[in-house]
Coordinates of C-alpha atoms in Angstrom, one line a residue:
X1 CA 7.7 -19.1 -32.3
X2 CA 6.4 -16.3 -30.5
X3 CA 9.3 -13.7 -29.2
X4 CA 8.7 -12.7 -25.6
X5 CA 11.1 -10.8 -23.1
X6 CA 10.2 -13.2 -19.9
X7 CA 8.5 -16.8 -20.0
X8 CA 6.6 -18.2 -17.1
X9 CA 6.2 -22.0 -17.7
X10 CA 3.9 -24.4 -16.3
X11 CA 2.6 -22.8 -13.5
X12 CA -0.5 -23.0 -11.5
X13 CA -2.0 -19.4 -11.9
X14 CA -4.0 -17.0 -9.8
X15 CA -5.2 -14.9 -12.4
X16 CA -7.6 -12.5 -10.5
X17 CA -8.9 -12.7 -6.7
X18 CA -11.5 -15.8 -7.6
X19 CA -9.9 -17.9 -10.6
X20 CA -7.3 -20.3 -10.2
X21 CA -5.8 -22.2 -13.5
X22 CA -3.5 -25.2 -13.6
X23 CA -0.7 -25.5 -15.9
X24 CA -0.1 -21.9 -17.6
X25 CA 2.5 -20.2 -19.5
X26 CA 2.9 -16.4 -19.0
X27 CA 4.5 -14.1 -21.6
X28 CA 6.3 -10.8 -20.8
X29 CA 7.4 -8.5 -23.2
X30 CA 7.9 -4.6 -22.9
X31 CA 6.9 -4.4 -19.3
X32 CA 3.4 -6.1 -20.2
X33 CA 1.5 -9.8 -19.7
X34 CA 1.6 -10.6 -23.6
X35 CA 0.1 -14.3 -23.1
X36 CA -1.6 -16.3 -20.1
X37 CA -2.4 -19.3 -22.0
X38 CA -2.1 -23.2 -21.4
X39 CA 1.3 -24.3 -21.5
X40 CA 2.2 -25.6 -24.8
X41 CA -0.4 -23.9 -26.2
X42 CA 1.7 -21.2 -27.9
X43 CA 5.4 -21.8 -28.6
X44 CA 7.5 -19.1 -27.1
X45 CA 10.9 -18.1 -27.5
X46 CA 11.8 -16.5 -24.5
X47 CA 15.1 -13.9 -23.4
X48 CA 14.6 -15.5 -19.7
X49 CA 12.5 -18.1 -18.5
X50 CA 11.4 -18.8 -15.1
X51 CA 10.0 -22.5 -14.1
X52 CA 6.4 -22.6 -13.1
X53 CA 7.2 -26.2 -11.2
X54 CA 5.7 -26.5 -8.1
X55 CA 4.9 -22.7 -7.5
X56 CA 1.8 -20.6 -7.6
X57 CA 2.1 -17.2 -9.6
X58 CA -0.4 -14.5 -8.7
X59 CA -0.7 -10.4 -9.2
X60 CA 1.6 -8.8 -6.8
X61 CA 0.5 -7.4 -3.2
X62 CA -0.3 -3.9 -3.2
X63 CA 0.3 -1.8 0.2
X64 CA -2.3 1.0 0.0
X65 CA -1.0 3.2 2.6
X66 CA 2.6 2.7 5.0
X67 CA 4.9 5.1 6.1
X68 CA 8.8 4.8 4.9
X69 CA 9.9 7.5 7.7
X70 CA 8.2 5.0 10.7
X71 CA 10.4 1.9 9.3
X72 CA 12.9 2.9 12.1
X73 CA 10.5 2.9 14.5
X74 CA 9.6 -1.0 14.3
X75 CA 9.0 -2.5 18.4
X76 CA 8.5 1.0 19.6
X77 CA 5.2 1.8 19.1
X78 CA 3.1 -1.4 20.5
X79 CA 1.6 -0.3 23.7
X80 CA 3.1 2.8 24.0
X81 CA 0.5 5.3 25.8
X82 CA -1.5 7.4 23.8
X83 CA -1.7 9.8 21.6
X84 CA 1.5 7.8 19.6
X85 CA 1.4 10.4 17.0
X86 CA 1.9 13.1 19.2
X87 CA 4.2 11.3 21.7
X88 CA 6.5 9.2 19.6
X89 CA 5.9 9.3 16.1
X90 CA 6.1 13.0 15.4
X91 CA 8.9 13.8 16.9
X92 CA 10.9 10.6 15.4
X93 CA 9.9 12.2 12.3
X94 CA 11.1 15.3 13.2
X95 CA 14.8 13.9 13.8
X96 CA 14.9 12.3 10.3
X97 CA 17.5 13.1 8.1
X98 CA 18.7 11.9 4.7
X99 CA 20.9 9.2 6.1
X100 CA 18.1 7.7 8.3
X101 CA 15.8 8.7 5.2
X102 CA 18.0 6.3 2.8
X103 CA 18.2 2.8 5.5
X104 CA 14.5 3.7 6.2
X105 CA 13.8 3.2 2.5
X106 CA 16.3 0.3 2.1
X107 CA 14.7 -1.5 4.9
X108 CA 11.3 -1.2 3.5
X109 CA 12.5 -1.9 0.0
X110 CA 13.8 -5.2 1.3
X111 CA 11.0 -6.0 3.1
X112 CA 8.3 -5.5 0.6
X113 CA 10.5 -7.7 -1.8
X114 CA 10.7 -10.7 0.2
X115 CA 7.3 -10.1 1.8
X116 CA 5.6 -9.9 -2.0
X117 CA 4.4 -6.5 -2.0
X118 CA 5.1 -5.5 -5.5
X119 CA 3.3 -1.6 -4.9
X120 CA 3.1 1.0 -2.3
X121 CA 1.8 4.4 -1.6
X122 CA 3.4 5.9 1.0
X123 CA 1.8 8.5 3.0
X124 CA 4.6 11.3 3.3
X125 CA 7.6 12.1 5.3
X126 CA 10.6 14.0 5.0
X127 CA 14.0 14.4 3.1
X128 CA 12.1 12.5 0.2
X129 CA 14.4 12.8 -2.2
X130 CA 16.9 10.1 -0.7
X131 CA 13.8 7.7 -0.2
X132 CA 13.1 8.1 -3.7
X133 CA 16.6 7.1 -5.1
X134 CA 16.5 4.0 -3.1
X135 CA 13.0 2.9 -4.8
X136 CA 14.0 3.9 -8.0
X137 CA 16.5 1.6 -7.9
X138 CA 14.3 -1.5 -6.1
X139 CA 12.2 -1.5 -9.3
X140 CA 9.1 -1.4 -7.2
X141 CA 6.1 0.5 -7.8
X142 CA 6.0 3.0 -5.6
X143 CA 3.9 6.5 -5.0
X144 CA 5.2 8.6 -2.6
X145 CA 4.1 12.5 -0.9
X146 CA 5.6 14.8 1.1
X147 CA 4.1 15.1 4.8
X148 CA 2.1 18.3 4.4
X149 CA 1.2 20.2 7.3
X150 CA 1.1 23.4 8.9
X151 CA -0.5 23.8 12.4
X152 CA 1.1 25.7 14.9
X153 CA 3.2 24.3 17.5
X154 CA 4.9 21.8 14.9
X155 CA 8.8 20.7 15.6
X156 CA 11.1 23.3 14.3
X157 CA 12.5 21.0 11.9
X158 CA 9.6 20.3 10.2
X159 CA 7.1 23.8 10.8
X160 CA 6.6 25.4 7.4
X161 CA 3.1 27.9 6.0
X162 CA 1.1 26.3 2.9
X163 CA 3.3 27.7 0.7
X164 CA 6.3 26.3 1.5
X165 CA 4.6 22.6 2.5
X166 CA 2.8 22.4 -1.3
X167 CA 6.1 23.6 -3.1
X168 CA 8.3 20.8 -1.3
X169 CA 5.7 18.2 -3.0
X170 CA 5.6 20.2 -6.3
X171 CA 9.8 20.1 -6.0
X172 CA 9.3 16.0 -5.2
X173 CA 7.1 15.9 -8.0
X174 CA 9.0 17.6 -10.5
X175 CA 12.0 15.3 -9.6
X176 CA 10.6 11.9 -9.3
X177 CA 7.4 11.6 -11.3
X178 CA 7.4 8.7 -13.5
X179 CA 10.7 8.3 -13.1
X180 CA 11.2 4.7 -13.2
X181 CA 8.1 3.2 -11.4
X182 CA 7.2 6.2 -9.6
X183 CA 4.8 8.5 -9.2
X184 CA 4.0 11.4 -6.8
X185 CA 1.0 12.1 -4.7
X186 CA 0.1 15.3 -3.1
X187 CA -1.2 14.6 0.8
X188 CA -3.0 16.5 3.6
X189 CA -1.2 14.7 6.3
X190 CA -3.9 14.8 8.5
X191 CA -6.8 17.9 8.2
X192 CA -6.7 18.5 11.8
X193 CA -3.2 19.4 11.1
X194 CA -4.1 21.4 7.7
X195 CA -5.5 25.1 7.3
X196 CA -7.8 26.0 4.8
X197 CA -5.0 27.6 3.1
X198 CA -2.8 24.5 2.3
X199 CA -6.2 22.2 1.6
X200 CA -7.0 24.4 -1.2
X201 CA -3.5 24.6 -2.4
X202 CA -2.7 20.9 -2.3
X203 CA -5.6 19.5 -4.2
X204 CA -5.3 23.0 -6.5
X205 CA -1.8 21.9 -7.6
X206 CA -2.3 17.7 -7.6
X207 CA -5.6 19.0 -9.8
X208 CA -3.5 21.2 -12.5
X209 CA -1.0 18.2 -12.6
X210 CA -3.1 15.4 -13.0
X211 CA -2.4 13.8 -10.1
X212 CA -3.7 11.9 -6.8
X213 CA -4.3 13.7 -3.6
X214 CA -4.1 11.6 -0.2
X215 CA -5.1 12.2 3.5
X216 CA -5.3 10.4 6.4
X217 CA -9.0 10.4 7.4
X218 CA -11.6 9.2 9.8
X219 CA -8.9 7.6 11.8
X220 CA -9.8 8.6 15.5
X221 CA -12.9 9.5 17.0
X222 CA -11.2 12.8 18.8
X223 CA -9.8 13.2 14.8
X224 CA -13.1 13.7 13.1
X225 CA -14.8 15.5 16.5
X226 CA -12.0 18.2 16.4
X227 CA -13.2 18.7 12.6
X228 CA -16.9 18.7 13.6
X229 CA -15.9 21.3 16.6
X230 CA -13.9 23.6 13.8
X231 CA -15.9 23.4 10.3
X232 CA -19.5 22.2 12.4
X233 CA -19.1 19.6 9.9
X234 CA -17.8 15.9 9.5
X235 CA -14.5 15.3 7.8
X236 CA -15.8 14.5 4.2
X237 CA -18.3 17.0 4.1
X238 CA -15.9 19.7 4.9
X239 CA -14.0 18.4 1.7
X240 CA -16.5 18.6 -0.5
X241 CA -17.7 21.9 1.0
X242 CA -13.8 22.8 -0.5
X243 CA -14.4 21.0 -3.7
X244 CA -11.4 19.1 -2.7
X245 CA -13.0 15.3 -3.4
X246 CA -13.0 14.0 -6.8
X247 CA -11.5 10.1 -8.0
X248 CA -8.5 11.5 -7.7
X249 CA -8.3 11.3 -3.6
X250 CA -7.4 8.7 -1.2
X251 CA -8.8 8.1 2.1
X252 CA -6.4 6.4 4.2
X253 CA -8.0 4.4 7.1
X254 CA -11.8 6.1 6.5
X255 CA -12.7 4.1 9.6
X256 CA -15.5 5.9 11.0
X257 CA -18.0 7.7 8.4
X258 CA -21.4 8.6 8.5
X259 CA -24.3 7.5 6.1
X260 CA -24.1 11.0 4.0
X261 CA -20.0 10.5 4.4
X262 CA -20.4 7.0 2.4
X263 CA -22.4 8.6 -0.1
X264 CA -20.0 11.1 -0.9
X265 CA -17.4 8.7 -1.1
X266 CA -19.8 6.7 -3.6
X267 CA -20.7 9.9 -5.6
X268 CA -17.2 11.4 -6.1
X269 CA -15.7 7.9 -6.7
X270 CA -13.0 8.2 -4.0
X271 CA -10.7 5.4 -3.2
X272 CA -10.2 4.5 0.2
X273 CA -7.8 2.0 2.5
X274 CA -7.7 0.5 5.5
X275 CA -5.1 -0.5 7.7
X276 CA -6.4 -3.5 10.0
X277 CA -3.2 -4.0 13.0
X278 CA -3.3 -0.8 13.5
X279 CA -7.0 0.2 13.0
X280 CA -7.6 -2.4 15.6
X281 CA -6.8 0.2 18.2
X282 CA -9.3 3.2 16.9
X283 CA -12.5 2.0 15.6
X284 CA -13.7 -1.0 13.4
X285 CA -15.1 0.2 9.4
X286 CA -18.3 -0.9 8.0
X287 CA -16.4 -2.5 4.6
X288 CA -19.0 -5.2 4.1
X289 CA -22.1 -2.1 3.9
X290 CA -19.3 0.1 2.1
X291 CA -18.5 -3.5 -0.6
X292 CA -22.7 -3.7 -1.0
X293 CA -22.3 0.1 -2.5
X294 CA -19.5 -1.4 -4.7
X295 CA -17.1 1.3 -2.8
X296 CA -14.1 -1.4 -2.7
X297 CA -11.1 -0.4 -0.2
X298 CA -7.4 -1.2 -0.8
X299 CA -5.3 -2.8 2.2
X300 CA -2.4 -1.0 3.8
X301 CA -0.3 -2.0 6.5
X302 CA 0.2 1.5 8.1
X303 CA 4.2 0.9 7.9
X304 CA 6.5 -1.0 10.1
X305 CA 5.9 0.2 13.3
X306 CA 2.9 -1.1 13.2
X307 CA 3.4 -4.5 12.8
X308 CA 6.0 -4.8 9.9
X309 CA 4.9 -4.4 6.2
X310 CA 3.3 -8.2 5.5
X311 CA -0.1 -7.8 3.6
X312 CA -0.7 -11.2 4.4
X313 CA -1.3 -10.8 8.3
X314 CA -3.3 -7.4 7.1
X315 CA -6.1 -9.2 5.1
X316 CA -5.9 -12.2 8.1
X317 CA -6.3 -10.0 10.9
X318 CA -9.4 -8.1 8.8
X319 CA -11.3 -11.1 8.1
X320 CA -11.2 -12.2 12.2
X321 CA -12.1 -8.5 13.1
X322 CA -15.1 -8.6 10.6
X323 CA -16.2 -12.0 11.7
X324 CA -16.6 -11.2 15.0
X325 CA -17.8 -7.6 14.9
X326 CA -20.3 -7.9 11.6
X327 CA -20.7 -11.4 11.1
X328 CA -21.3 -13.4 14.6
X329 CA -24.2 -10.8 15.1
X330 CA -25.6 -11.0 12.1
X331 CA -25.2 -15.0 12.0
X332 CA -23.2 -14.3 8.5
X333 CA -20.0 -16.5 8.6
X334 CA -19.0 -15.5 4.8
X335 CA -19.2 -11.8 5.6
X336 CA -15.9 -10.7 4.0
X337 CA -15.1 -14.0 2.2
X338 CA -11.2 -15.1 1.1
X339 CA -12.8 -14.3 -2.5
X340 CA -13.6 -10.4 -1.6
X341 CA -10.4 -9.8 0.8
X342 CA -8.1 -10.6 -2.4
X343 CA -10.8 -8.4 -4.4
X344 CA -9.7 -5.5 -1.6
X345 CA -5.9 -6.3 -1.9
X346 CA -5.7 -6.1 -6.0
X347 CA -8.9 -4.1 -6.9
X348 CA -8.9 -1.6 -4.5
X349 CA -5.2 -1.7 -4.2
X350 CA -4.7 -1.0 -8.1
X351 CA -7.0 1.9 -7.7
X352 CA -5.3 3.2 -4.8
X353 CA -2.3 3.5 -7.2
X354 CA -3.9 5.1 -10.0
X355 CA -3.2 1.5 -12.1
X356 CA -7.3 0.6 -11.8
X357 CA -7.3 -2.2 -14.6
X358 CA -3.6 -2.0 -15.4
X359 CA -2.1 -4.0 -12.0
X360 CA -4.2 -6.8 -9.4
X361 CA -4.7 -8.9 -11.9
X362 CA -2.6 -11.6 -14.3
X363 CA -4.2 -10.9 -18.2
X364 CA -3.0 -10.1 -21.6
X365 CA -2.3 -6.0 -21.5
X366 CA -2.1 -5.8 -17.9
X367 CA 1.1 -4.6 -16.5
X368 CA 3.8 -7.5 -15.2
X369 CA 3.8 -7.1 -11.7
X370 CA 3.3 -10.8 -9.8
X371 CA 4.4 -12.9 -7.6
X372 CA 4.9 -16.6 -7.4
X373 CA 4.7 -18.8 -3.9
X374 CA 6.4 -22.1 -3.0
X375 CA 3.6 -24.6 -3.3
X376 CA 5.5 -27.4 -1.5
X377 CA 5.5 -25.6 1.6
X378 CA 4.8 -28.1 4.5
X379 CA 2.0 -25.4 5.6
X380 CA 0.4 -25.2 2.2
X381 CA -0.2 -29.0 1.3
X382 CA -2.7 -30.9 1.1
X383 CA -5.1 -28.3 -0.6
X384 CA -8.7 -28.7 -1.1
X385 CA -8.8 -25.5 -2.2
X386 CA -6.2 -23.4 -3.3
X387 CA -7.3 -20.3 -3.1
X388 CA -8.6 -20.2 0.2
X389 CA -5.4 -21.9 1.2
X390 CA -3.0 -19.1 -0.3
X391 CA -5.6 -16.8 2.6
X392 CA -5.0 -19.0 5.2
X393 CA -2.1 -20.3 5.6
X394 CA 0.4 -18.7 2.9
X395 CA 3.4 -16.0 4.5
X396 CA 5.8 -13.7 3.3
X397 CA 8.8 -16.2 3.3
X398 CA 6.7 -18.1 0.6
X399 CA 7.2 -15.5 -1.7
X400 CA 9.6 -16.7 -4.2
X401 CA 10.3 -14.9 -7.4
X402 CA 8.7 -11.2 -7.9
X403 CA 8.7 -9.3 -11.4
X404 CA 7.4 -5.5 -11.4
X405 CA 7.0 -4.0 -15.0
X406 CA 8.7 -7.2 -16.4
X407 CA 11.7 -7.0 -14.6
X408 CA 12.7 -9.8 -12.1
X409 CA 13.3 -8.2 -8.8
X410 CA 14.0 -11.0 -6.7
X411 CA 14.5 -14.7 -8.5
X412 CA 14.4 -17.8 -5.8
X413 CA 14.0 -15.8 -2.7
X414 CA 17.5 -13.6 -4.1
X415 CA 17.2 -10.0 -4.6
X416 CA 18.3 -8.8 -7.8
X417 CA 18.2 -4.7 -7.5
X418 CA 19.2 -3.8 -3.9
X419 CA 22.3 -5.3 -2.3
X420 CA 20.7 -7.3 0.6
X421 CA 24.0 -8.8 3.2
X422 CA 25.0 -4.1 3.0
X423 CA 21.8 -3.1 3.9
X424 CA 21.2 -6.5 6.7
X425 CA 24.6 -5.0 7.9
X426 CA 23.6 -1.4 7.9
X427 CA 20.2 -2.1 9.8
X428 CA 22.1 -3.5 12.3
X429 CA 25.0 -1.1 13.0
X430 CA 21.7 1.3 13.4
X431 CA 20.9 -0.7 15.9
X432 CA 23.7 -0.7 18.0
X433 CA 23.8 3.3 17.7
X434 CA 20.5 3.5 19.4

């Protein structure tokens, strides 16, 4: 018999984002998919074994851009005048401190485990340190920056020169870097926000170290305008101008480019996201012209305050927004089919986390991080397609068993690394204070 560290048995199997197989064993050992074969097939002997009866098992979600220092700001940013940034999300952030830093993280933690989300990136806050203890310990794969800015006129709490703003990340960096299931990203929080002093030192340091560089970009009209106004050129030209875009960047939201901006993005091989609640509200992307140049976004749900942290509603909301802004015009019903949103979630989600052919997908080599659904789900029989059903009509509380590296994280809808009831109880005493 075959040693393994985990056995999945007799499950039906979402392999990848179009093939669906009935009746599969799935071997774990050493943090890595071992085995996907027919159950039976191969005789395993197995530390732990989780039944496949009755549940679907498919790569985990991947949340290509949310923000752990807006979880406390869930219900107080729908239809709150504009700007929200500069009215009530900046100076939340600007309150933050460790404490609020560590229930943010637990919170979100929790969330993304019951919700399915096995990966994140998030875009950058402060006091990152106790955010990264907490997702240490989760067992989720997270990547996490340091907001990095420094315009003039910034909260005193959080104004700071390039200097100190890059050193804070290479500090974060030096702490937390592939330390458990983390990694550390090096941001732009917004050029608008960024002289050309800290854009050359940010992507000079991620460059020497090897690793990713994010920004938010493209998000607003009046965003890439105000570039226009200073550099007399559009937001991605500007970057490549600074020899700042490489594969190694992420474009968050990247919601309204130009033709020569999309080739750019094609050329340099950069990986964007978008963020459909909450791009609903500033401009609609052209993903099905970007998908025909085989440029192939991830999905983020901008963090909770937007909407809460479920993927699921993300790609749902996306496919009505393309329908009726690229496809009724163009008579094209099938413009972002169920087949091509999953492609987004796991392909351009595994690249938005530097784990392109290592995560999105359930085959031998690839890293252990899935997810299984409860297939006897009033909402989720009959079936006449599975696939297309697990789009339609599957939701977070679904989700039943989650394993990131190998490791079972939550086992029957129970959380295995972060003590749930405390940090329910916690959220809610916050709650009261507020």
């Amino acid at each position: 018999m075959e040693k393994c560290d985990l056995l999945i048995k007799n499950a039906v199997v979402m392999t990848d984002y179009e093939t669906v197989e009935y009746g599969m064993d799935i071997a774990v050992s050493d943090g890595r998919i071992t085995a996907v074969a027919k159950s039976g097939a191969r005789e395993f002997c197995a530390e732990k074994t989780i039944s496949g009866e009755e549940k679907l098992f498919m790569p985990g979600l991947i949340d290509s851009h949310m923000h752990t220092g807006q979880q406390l700001l869930k219900g107080l940013v729908l239809d709150a005048k504009p700007i929200i940034w500069i009215r009530v999300m900046l100076p939340f952030e600007s309150t933050l401190t460790p404490e609020k830093m560590k229930l943010s993280a637990q919170a979100a933690a929790l969330e993304m485990i019951k919700s399915g989300t096995t990966a994140f990136i998030d875009a950058g806050s402060y006091y990152m340190d106790a955010a990264a203890e907490v997702y240490e310990k989760s067992g989720l794969r997270g990547c996490l920056s340091y907001s990095t800015m420094d315009e003039d006129g910034l909260p005193e709490s959080i104004a700071m020169d390039a200097a100190q703003a890059v050193t804070e990340t290479d500090r974060l960096y030096e702490g937390w870097n592939g330390k458990g299931n983390l990694k550390v990203y090096y941001s732009l929080r917004a050029l608008n926000s960024c002289s050309h002093e800290l854009t050359e030192l940010a992507a000079g340091h991620a460059r020497e170290r090897g690793a990713m560089l994010q920004a938010h970009m493209n998000e607003y009209q009046g965003e890439v305008d105000g570039i226009i106004k200073r550099e007399n050129m559009r937001p991605y030209e500007f970057l490549e101008k600074m020899g700042v875009l490489s594969d190694r960047f992420l474009g968050a939201h990247s919601l309204i480019l130009s033709e020569t901006e999309k080739e750019l993005i094609k050329k340099r091989g950069v990986k964007l996201c978008h963020c459909p609640f909450s791009n609903c509200g500033k401009a609609v992307p052209d993903t099905p012209d970007l998908a025909e140049r085989g440029i192939i976004p991830g999905f983020g749900t901008d963090g909770a305050a937007h909407g809460g942290l479920s993927l699921w509603n993300e790609m749902r909301i996306f496919r009505s927004l393309m329908n009726i802004y690229h496809g009724v015009p163009n008579r094209n019903p099938k413009v972002m089919p169920a087949e091509l949103l999953f492609r987004m979630l796991w392909e351009g989600g595994a690249a938005a986390v530097d784990e392109a052919g290592q995560c999105g997908k359930i085959a031998e080599g690839c890293k252990a991080d899935f997810v299984s659904i409860y297939l006897d789900a009033g909402r989720l029989i009959p079936s006449g397609n599975l696939l297309h059903t697990m789009f339609e009509c599957a939701e977070s509380g679904d989700v039943r068993d989650m394993v990131v590296g190998g490791k079972v994280l939550m086992e029957n809808r129970e959380v295995q690394t972060l003590d749930e009831e405390k940090i329910r109880f916690e959220m809610k005493e916050y709650m009261k204070r507020m």
